[in-house]
Each structure stands twice: as structure tokens, then as C-alpha cells.
Tab-separated table of C-alpha atoms and ligand atoms in Angstrom:
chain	number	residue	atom	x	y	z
A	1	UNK	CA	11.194	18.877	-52.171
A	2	UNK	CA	13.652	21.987	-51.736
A	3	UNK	CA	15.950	22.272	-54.846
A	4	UNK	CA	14.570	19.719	-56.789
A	5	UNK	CA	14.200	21.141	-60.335
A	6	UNK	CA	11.162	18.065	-61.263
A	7	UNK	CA	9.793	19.625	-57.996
A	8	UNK	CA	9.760	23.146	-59.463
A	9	UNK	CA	9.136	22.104	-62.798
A	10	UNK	CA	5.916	20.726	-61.275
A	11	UNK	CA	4.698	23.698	-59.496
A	12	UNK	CA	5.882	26.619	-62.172
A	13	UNK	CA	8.783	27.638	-60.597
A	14	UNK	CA	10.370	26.375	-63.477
A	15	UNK	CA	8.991	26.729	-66.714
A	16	UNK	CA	8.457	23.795	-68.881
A	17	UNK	CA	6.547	22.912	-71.987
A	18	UNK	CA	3.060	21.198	-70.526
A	19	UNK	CA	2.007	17.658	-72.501
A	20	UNK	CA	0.110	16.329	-69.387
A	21	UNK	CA	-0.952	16.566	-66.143
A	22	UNK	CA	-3.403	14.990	-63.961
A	23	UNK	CA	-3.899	14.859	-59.803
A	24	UNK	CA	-0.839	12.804	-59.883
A	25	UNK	CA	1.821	12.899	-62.562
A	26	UNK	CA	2.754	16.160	-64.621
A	27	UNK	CA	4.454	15.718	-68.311
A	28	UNK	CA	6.636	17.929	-70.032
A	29	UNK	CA	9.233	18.288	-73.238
A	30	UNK	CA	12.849	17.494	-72.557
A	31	UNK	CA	15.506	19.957	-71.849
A	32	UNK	CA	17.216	18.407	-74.426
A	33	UNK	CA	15.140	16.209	-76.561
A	34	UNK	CA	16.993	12.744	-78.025
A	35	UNK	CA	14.126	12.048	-80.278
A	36	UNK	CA	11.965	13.944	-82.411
A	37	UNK	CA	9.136	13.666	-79.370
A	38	UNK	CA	10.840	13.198	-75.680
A	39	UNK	CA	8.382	13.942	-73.127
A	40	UNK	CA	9.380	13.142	-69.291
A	41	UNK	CA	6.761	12.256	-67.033
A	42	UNK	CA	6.934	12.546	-63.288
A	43	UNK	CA	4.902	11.893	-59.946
A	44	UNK	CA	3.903	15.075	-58.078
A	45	UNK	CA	4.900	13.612	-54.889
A	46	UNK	CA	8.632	13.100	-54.459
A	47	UNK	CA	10.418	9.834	-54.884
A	48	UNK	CA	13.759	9.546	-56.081
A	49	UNK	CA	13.770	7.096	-58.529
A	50	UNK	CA	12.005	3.566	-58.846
A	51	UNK	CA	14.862	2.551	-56.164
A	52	UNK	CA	12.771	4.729	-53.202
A	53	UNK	CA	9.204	3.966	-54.063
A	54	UNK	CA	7.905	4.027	-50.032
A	55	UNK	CA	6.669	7.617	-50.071
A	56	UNK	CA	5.216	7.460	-53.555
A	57	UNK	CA	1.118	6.286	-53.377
A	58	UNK	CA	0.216	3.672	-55.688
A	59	UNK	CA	-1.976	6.280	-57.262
A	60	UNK	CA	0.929	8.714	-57.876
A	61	UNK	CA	3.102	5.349	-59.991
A	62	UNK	CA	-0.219	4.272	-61.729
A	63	UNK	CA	-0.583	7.868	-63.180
A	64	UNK	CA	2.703	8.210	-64.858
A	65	UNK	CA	2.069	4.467	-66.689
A	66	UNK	CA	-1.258	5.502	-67.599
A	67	UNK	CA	-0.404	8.777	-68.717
A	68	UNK	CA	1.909	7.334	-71.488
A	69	UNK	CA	-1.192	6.462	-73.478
A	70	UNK	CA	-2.632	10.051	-73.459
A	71	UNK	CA	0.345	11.419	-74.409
A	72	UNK	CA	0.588	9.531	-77.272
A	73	UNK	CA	-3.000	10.235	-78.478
A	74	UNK	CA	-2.906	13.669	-78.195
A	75	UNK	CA	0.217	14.193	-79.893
A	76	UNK	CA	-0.343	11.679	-82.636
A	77	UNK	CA	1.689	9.286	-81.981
A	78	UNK	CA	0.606	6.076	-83.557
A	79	UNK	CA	3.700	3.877	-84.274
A	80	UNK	CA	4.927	3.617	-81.171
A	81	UNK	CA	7.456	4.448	-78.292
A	82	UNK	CA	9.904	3.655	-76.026
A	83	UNK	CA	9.307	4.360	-71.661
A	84	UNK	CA	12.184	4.329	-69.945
A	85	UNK	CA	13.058	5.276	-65.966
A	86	UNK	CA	16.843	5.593	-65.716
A	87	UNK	CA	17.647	4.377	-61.795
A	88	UNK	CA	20.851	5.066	-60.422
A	89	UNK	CA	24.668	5.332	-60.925
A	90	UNK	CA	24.935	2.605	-63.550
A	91	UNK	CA	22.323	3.877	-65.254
A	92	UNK	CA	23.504	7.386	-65.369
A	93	UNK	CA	19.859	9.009	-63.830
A	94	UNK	CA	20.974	12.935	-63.179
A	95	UNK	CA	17.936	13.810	-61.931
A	96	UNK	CA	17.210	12.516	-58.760
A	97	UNK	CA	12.992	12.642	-58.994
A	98	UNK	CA	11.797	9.561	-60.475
A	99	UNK	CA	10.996	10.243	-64.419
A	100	UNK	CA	9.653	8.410	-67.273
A	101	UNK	CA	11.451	9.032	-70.844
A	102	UNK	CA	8.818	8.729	-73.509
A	103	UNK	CA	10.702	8.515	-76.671
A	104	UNK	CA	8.926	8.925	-80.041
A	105	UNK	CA	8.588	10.257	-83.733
A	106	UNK	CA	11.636	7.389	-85.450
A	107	UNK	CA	12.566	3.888	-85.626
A	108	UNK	CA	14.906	3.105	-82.215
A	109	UNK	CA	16.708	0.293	-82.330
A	110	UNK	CA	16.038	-3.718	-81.360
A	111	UNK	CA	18.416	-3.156	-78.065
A	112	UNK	CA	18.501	-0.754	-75.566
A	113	UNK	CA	21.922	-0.073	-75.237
B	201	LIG	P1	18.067	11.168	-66.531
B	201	LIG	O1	19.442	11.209	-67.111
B	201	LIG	O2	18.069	11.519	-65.056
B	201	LIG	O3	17.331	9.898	-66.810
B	201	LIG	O4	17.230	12.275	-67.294
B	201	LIG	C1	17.111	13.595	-66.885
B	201	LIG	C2	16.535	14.350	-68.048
B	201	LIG	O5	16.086	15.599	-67.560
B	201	LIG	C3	17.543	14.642	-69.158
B	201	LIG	O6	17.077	14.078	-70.384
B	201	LIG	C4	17.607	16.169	-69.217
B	201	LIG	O7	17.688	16.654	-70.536
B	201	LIG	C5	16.308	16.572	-68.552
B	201	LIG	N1	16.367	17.855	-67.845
B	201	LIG	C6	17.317	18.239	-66.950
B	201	LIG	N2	17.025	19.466	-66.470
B	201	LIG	C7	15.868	19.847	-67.079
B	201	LIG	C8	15.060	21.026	-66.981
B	201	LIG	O8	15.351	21.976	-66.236
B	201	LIG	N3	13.952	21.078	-67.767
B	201	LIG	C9	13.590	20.034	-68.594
B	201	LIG	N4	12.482	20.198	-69.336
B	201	LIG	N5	14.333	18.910	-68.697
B	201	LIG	C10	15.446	18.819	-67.955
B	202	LIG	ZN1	11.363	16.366	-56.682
């Protein structure tokens, strides 16, 4: 989609540093990272957020779950992480192209917020 930076991010427009990618989902380091390890992962297709899922293939969803567990193996991540999709206002999503937060590398805490 036009001037969607996950969208440019995804093809190169935008430079970003690679951890994954796959026919489906592309993962890449923060902007600016809140843990020691915060990757974002994101469907190649469009979708807004987990709010607007009806032009997003099954395939395309699957692929950013499953690609949690690569991620973690290839960058050594053994105890643990947290996967989070901020959707919407009240949950302050800025970037309006559905992404995963995969937060590692330190103890988080029992609650969320
Ligand atoms: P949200 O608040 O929408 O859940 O998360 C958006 C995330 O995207 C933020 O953590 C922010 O740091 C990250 N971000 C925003 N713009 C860019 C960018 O151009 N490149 C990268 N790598 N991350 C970005
Ligand atoms: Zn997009």
C-alpha cells in the first residue's frame, strides 16, 4: 500500500535490519528497540491491524505466529518472550500495518500493563 512505511520496509524502500522473512511475513529490528531484542514481524500483504483481517490470507497470519519460533532460534533466544499486536486507539498502535512485537533478552513483568 502507497505510504505505508511496513509496506516499504517490506520491499527495500526502506531500509531495515532483516531477522526473517519467508513468502509471507518479513521481520525486522525496531526503530526504537524497548528490550534488549525487539523484532517486529509483519504480513507482506496489507492489513491494518488484527481489527481488518478480510484481505489478509490465512497463510499470510499463520506466517507471522510461526515465524516467532525461528526468530528465537536463530538469535538465541532460549528463556523466552513476549508477542504482542497493538490494535487501535486504546492501544496506542501508530503504525497502521498489522505488526507483531517480539520482545526479548530480560525478565518483563507478570502484567502487561
Ligand atoms: P505500534 O505502536 O504501532 O504497536 O508499534 C510501531 C513500532 O514501529 C514502534 O515500536 C516503532 O518504534 C516502530 N517503527 C516506526 N517506524 C519505524 C521504521 O521506520 N523502522 C522500524 N524498523 N521501526 C519503526
Ligand atoms: Zn502496509
Amino acid at each position: 500500500m502507497k505510504d505505508c512505511i511496513f509496506c516499504k520496509i517490506v520491499s527495500g524502500e526502506i531500509p531495515s535490519k532483516k531477522y526473517y522473512e519467508d513468502d509471507y511475513c518479513f521481520a525486522f529490528a525496531d526503530l526504537n528497540p524497548q528490550m534488549p531484542f525487539h523484532a517486529l514481524i509483519v504480513p507482506k500483504e496489507h492489513a491494518a491491524s488484527l481489527a481488518e483481517l478480510d484481505n489478509l490470507s490465512d497463510a499470510a497470519l499463520a506466517a507471522c505466529l510461526r515465524a516467532a519460533q525461528k526468530i528465537a532460534e536463530q538469535n538465541n533466544i532460549t528463556d523466552g518472550y513476549r508477542f504482542i499486536s497493538n490494535c487501535g486507539k486504546h492501544a496506542s498502535q501508530s503504525v497502521q500495518h498489522l505488526h507483531f512485537h517480539m520482545l526479548a533478552g530480560r525478565q518483563l513483568s507478570e502484567k502487561i500493563v
